[in-house]
Coordinates of N, CA and C in Angstrom, one line a residue:
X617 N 37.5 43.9 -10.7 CA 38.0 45.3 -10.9 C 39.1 45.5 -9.9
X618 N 39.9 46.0 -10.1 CA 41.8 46.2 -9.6 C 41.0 47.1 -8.4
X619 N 41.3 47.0 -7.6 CA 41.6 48.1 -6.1 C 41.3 49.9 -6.5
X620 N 42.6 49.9 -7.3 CA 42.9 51.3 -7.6 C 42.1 51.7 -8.8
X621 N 41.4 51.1 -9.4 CA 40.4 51.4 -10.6 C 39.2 51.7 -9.7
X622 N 38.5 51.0 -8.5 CA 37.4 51.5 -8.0 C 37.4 52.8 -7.1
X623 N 38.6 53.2 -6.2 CA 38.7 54.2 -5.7 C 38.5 55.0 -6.7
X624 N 39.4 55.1 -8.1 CA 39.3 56.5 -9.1 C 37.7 56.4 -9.2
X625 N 37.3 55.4 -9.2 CA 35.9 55.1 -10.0 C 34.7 55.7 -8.8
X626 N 35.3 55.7 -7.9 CA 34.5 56.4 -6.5 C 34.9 57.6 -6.6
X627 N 36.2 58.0 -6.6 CA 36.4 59.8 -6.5 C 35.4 60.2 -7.7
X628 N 35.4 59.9 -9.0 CA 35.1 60.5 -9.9 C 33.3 60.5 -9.6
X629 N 32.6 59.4 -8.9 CA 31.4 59.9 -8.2 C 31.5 60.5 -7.6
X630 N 32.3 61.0 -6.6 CA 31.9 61.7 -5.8 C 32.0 63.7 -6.0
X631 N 32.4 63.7 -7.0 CA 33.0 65.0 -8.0 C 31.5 65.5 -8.4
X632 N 30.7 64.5 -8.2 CA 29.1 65.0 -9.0 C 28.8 65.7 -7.8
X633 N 27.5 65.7 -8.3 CA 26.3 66.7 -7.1 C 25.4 65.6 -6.2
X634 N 25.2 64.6 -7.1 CA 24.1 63.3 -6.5 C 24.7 63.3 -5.0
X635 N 24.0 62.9 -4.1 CA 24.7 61.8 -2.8 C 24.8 60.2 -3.1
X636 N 26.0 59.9 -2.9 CA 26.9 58.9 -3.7 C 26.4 58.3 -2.5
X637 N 26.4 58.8 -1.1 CA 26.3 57.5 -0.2 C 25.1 56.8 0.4
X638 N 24.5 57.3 -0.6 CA 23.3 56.5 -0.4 C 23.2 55.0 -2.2
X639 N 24.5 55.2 -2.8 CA 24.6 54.1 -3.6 C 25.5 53.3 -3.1
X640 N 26.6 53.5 -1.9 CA 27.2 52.5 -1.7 C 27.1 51.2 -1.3
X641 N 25.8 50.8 -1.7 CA 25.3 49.2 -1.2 C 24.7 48.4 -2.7
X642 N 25.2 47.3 -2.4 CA 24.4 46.4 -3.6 C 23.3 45.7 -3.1
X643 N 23.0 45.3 -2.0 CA 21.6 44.9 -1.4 C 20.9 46.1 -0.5
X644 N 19.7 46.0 -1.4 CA 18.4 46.4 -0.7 C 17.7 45.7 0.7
X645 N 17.1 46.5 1.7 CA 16.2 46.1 2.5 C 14.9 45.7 2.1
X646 N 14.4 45.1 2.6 CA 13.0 44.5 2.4 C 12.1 45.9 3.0
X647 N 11.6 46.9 1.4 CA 10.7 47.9 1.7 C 9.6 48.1 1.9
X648 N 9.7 49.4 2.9 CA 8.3 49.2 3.5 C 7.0 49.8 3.1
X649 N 5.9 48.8 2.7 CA 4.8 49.3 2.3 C 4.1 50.9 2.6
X650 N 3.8 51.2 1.8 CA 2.7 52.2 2.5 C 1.9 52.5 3.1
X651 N 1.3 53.2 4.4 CA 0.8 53.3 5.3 C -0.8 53.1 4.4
X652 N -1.3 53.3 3.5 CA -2.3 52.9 3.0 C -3.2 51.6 3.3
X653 N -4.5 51.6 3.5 CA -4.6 49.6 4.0 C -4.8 48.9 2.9
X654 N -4.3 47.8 3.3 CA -4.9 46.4 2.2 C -6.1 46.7 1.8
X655 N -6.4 46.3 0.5 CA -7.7 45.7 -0.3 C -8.2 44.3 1.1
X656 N -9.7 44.4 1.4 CA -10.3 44.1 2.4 C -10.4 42.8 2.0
X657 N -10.3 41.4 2.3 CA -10.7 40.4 1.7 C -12.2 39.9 1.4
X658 N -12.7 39.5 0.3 CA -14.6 39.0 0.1 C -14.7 38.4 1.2
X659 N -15.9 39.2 1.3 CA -16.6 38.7 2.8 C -17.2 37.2 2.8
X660 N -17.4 36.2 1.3 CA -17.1 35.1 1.4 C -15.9 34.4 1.7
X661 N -14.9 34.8 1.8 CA -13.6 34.1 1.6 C -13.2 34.2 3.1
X662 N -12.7 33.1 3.5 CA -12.3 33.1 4.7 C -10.7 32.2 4.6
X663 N -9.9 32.6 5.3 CA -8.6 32.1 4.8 C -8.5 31.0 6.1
X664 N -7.8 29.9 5.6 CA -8.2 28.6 6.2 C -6.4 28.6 7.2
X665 N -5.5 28.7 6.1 CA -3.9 28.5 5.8 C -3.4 29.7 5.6
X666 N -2.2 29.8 5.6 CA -1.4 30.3 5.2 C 0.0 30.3 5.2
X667 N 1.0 30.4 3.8 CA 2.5 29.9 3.9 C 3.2 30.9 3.5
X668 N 4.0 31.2 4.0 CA 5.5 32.2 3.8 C 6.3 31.6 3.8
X669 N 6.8 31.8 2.7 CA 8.4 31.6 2.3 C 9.0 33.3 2.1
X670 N 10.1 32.7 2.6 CA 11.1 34.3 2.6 C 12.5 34.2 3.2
X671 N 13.3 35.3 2.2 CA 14.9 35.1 2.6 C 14.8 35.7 4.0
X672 N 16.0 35.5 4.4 CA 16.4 36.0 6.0 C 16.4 37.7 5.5
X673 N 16.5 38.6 6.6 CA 16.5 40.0 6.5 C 18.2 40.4 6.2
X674 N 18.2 41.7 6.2 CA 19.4 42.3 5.9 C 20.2 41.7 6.7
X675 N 21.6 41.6 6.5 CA 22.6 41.0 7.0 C 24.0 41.8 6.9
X676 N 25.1 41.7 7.9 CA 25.8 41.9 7.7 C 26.8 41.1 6.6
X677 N 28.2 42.0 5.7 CA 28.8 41.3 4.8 C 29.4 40.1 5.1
X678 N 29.6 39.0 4.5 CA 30.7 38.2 4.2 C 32.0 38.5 4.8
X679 N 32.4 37.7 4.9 CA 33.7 38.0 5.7 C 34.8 38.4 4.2
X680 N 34.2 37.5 3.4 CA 35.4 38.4 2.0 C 35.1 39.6 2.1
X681 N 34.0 40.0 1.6 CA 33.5 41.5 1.3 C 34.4 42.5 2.8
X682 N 33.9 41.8 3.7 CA 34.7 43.1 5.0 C 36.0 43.0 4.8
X683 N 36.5 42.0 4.3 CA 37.9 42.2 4.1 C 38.6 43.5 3.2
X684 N 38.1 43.1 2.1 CA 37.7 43.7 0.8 C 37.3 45.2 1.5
X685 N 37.1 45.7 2.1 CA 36.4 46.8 3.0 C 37.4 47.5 3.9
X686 N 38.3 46.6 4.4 CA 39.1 47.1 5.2 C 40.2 47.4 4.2
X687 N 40.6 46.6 3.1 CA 41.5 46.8 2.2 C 41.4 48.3 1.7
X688 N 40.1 48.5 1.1 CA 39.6 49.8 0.8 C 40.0 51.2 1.5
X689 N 39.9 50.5 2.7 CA 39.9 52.0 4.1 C 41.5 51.9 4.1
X690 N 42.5 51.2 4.1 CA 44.1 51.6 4.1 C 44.6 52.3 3.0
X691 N 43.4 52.4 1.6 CA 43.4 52.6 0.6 C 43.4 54.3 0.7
X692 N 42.2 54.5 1.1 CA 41.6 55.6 1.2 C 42.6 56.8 2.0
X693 N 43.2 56.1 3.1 CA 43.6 56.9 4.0 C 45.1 57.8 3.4
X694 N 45.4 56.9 2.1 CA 46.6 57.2 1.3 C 46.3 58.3 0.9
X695 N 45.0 59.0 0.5 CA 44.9 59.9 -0.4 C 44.8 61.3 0.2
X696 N 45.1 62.2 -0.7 CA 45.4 63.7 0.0 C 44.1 64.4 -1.0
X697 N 43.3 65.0 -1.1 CA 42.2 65.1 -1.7 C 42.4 66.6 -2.1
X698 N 42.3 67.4 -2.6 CA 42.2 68.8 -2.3 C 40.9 69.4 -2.2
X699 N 39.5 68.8 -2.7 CA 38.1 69.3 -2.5 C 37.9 68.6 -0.8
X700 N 37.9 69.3 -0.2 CA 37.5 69.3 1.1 C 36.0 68.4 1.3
X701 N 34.9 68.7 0.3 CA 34.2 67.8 0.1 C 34.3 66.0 0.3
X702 N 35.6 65.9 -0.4 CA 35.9 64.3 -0.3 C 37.0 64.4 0.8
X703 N 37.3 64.5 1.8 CA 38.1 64.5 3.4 C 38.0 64.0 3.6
X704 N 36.4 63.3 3.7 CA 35.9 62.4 4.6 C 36.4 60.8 4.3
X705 N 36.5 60.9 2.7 CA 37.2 59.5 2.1 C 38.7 59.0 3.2
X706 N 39.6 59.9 3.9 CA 40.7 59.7 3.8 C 40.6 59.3 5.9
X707 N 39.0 59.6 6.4 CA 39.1 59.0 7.6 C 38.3 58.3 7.6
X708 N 37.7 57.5 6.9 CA 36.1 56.4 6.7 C 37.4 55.0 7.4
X709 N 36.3 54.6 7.9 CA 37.4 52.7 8.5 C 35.8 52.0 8.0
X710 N 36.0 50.9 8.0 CA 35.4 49.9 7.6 C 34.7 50.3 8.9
X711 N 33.2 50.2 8.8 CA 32.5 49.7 10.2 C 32.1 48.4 10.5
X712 N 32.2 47.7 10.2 CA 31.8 45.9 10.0 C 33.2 45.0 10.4
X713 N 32.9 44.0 11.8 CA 33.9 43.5 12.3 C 33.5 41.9 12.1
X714 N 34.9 41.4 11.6 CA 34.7 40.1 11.0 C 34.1 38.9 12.0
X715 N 33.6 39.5 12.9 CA 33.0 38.3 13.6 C 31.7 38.6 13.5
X716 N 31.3 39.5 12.7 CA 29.8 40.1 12.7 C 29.5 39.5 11.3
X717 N 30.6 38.4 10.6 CA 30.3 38.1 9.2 C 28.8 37.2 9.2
X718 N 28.1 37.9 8.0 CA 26.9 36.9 8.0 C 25.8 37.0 8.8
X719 N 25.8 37.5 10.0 CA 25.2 38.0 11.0 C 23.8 38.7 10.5
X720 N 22.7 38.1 11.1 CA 21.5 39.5 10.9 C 21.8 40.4 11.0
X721 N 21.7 41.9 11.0 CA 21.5 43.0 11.0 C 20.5 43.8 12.2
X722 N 20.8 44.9 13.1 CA 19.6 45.4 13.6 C 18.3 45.8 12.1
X723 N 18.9 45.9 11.2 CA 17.8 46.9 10.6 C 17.0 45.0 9.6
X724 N 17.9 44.2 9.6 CA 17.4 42.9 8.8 C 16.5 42.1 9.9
X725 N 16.4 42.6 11.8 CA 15.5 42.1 12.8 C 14.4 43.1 12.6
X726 N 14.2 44.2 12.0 CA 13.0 45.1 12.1 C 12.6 44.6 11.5
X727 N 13.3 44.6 10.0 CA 12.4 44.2 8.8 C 11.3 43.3 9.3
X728 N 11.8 41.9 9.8 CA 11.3 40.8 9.6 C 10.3 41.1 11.0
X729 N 10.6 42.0 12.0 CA 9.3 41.5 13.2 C 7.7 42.6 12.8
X730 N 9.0 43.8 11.5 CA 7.3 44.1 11.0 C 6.5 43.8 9.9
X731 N 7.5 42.8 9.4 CA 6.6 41.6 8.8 C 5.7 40.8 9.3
X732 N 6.0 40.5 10.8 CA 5.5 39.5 11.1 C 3.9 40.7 11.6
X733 N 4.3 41.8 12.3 CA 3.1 42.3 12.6 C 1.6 43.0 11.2
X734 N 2.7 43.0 10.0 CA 1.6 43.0 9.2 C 0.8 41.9 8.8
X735 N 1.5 41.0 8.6 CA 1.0 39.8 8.3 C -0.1 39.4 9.0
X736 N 0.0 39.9 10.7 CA -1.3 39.4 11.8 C -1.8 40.5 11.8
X737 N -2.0 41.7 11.1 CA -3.3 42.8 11.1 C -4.0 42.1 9.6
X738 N -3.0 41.2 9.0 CA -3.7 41.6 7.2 C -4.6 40.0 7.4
X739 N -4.4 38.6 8.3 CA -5.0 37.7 8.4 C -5.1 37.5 9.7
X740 N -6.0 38.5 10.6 CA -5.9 38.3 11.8 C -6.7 36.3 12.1
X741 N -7.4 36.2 11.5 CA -8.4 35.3 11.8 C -7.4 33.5 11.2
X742 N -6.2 33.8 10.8 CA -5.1 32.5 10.8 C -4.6 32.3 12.1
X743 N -4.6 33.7 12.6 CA -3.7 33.6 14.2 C -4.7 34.1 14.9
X744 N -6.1 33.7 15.1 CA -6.9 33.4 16.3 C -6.7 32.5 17.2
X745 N -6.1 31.4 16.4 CA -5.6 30.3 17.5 C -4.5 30.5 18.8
X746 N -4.6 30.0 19.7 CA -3.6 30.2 20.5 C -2.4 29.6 19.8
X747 N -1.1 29.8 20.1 CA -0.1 29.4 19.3 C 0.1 27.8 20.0
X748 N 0.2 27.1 19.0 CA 0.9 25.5 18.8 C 2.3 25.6 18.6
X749 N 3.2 24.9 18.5 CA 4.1 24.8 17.5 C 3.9 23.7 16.3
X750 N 3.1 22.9 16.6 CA 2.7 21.8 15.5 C 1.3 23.0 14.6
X751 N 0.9 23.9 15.1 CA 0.1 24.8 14.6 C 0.5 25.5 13.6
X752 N 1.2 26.6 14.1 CA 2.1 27.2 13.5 C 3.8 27.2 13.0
X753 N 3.8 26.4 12.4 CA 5.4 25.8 12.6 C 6.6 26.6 11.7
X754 N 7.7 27.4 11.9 CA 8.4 27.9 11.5 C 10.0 27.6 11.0
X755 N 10.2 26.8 10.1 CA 11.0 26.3 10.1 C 12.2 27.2 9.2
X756 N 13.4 27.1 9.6 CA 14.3 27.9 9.3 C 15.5 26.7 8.5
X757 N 16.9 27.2 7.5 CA 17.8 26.6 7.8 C 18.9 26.7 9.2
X758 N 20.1 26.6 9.4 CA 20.9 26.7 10.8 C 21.7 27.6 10.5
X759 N 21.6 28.6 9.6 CA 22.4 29.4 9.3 C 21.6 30.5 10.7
X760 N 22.7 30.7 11.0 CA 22.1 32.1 12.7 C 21.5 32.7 11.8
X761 N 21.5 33.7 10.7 CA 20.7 34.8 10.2 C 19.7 34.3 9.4
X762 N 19.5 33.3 9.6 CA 17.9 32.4 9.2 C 16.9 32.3 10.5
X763 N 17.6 31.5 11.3 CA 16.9 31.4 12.7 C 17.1 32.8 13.2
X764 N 17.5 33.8 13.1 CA 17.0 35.2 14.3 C 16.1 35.6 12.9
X765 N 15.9 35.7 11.7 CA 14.8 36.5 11.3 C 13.8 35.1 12.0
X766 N 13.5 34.5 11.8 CA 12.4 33.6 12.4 C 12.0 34.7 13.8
X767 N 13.0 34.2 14.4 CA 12.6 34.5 16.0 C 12.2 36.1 16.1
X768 N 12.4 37.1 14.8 CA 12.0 38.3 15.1 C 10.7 38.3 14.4
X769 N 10.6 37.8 13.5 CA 8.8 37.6 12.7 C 8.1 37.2 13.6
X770 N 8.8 36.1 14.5 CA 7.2 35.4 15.2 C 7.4 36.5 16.2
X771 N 8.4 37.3 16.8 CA 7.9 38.3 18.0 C 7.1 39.4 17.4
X772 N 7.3 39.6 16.3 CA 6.1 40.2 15.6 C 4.4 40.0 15.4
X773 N 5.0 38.9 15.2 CA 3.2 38.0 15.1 C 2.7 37.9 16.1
X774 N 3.3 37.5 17.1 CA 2.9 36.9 18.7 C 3.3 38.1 20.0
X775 N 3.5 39.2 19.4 CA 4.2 39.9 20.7 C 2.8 40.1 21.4
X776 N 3.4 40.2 22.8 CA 2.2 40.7 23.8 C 1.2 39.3 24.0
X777 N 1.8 38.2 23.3 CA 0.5 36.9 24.0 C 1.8 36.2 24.8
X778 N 2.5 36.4 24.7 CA 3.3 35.1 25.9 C 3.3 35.7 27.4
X779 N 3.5 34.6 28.5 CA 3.6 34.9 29.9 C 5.0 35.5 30.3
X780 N 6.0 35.8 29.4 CA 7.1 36.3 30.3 C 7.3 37.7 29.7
X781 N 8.0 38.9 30.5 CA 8.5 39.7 30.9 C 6.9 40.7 30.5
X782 N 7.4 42.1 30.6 CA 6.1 43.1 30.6 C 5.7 43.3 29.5
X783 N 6.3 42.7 28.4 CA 5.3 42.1 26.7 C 5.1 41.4 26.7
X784 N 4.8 41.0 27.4 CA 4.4 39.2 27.0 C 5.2 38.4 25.8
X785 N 6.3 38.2 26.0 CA 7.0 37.7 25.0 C 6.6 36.1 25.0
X786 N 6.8 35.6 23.9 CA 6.4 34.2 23.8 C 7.2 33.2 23.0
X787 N 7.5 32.4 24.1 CA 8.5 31.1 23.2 C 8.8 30.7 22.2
X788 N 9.0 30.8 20.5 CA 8.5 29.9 19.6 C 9.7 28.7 19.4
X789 N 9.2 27.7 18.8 CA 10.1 26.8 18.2 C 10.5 27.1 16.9
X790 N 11.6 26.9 16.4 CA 11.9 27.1 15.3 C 12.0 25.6 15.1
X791 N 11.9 25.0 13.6 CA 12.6 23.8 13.3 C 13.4 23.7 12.0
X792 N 14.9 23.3 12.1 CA 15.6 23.2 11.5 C 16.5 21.8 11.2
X793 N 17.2 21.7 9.8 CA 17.7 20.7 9.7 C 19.2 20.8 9.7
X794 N 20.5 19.6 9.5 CA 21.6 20.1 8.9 C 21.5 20.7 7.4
X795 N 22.6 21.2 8.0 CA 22.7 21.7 6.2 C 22.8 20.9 5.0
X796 N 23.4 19.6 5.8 CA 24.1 18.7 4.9 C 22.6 17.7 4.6
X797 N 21.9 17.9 5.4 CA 20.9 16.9 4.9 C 19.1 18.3 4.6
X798 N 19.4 19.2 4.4 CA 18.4 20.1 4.4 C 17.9 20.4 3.2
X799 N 17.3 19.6 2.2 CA 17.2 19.4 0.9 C 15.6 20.1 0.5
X800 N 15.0 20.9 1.6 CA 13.9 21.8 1.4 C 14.4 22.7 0.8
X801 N 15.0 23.6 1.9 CA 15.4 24.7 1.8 C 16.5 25.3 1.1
X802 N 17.4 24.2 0.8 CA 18.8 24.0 0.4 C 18.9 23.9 -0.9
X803 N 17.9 24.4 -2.1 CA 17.6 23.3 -3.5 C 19.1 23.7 -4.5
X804 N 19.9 24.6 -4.0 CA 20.4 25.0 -5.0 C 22.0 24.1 -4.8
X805 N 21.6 23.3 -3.1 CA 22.4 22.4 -3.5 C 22.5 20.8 -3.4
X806 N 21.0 20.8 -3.6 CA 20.4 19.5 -3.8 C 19.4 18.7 -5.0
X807 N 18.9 19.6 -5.8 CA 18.0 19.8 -6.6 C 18.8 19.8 -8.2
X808 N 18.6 18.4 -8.5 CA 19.4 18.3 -10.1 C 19.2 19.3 -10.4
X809 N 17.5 19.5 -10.8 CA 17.2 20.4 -11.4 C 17.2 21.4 -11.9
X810 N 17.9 22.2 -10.6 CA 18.5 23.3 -10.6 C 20.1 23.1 -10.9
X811 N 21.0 22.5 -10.8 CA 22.2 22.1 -11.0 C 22.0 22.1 -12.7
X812 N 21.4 21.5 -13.1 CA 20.8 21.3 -14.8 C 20.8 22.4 -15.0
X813 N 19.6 23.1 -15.3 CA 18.9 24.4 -16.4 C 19.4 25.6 -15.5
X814 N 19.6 25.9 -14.1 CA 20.3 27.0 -13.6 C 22.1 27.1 -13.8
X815 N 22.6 26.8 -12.8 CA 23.8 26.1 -12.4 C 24.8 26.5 -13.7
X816 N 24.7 25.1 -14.0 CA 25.5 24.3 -15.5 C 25.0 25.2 -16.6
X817 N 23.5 25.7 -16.5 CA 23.5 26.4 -18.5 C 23.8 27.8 -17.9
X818 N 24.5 28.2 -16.6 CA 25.5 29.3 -16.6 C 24.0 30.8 -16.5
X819 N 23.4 30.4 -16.0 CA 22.0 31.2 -16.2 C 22.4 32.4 -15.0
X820 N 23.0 32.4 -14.4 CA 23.3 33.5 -12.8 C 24.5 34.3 -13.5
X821 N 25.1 34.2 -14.6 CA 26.5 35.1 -15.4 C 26.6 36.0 -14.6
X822 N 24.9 36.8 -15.0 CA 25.1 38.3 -14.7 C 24.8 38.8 -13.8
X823 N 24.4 38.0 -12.7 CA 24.3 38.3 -10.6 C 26.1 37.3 -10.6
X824 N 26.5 36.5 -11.1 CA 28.0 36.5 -10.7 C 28.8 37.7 -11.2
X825 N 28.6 38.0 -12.2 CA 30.0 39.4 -12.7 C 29.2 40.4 -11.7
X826 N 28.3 40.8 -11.4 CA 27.5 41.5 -10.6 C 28.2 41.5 -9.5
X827 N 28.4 40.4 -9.0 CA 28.8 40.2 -7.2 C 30.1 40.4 -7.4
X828 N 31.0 40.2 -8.7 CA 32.4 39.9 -8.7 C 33.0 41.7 -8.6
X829 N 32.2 42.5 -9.4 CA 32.7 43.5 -9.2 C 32.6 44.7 -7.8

């Protein structure tokens, strides 16, 4: 979509009544449950294991997208508005600085360390053990906003049992591969199979014209 087709395509939102700026994002945070408790587990069932899999937390944009961002704000500043309502369009700057590309997020480290603290109220008796790293092992890829949600989940799970500072914070190991050889975690660029029936039979169309616009 042309530059100047999304600005009209924004003013003309913002002409309504809704609060527009609460749609200006295409990714969601990881939401937070209701204060209500879990369904109690059968008091036969004792959980032995347990595995998580999960994307990293919110993140700051791409360095295309901030570009694409700042392009927008030299955009904006052109315009003379007459509803005093939309002013604000003509002093907005991009807030995201391209060294922040990719980057976790403060709000994508909460998510993940109160994840980690639900997870150890909802199976306290997985993490009775003192912590291992061959115990509990948390492996991430080497992307930095892979490895800090790690490191903020397990300060969730584990806050208050390590020996340093006045929380007891506690060491964990993360374990990670290259990218180039990281064919766990990596399937979408390792995995025929996905290259096959995803990929190649064009199955993602409509999350690409999605992202493109």
């Amino acid at each position: 979509m042309p530059l100047g087709v999304a600005v009209l395509l924004l003013l003309c939102m913002l002409s309504g009544a809704a609060n527009v700026r609460t749609m200006l994002g295409t990714r969601s945070p990881y939401p937070e449950p209701p204060d209500s408790p879990s369904a109690p587990l059968p008091d036969a069932c004792v959980p032995e294991f347990l595995y998580l899999l999960g994307r990293h937390g919110s993140r700051y944009p791409t360095l295309k997208v901030i570009k694409k961002a700042q392009k927008l704000a030299k955009v904006l500043a052109t315009l003379r508005p007459t509803n005093p309502d939309l002013q604000w369009l003509t002093d907005w700057e991009c807030p995201y600085d391209t060294q922040d590309e990719g980057q976790l997020s403060a709000v994508g480290e909460l998510e993940w360390y109160r994840i980690g603290q639900r997870l150890r109220r909802r199976f306290p008796a997985v993490f009775a053990a003192e912590y291992r790293s061959y115990r509990f092992p948390i492996h991430t890829t080497k992307k930095p906003r892979a490895a800090q949600t790690g490191t903020a989940f397990g300060y969730g799970v584990w806050e208050g049992q390590g020996p340093l500072g006045p929380h007891g914070y506690l060491p964990l190991y993360q374990y990670s591969r290259d990218l180039e050889s990281d064919k766990v975690l990596y399937p979408h660029k390792y995995c025929r199979a996905y290259k096959a029936r995803t990929k190649l039979a064009n199955c993602t169309r409509e999350a690409d014209l999605f992202g493109a616009r």
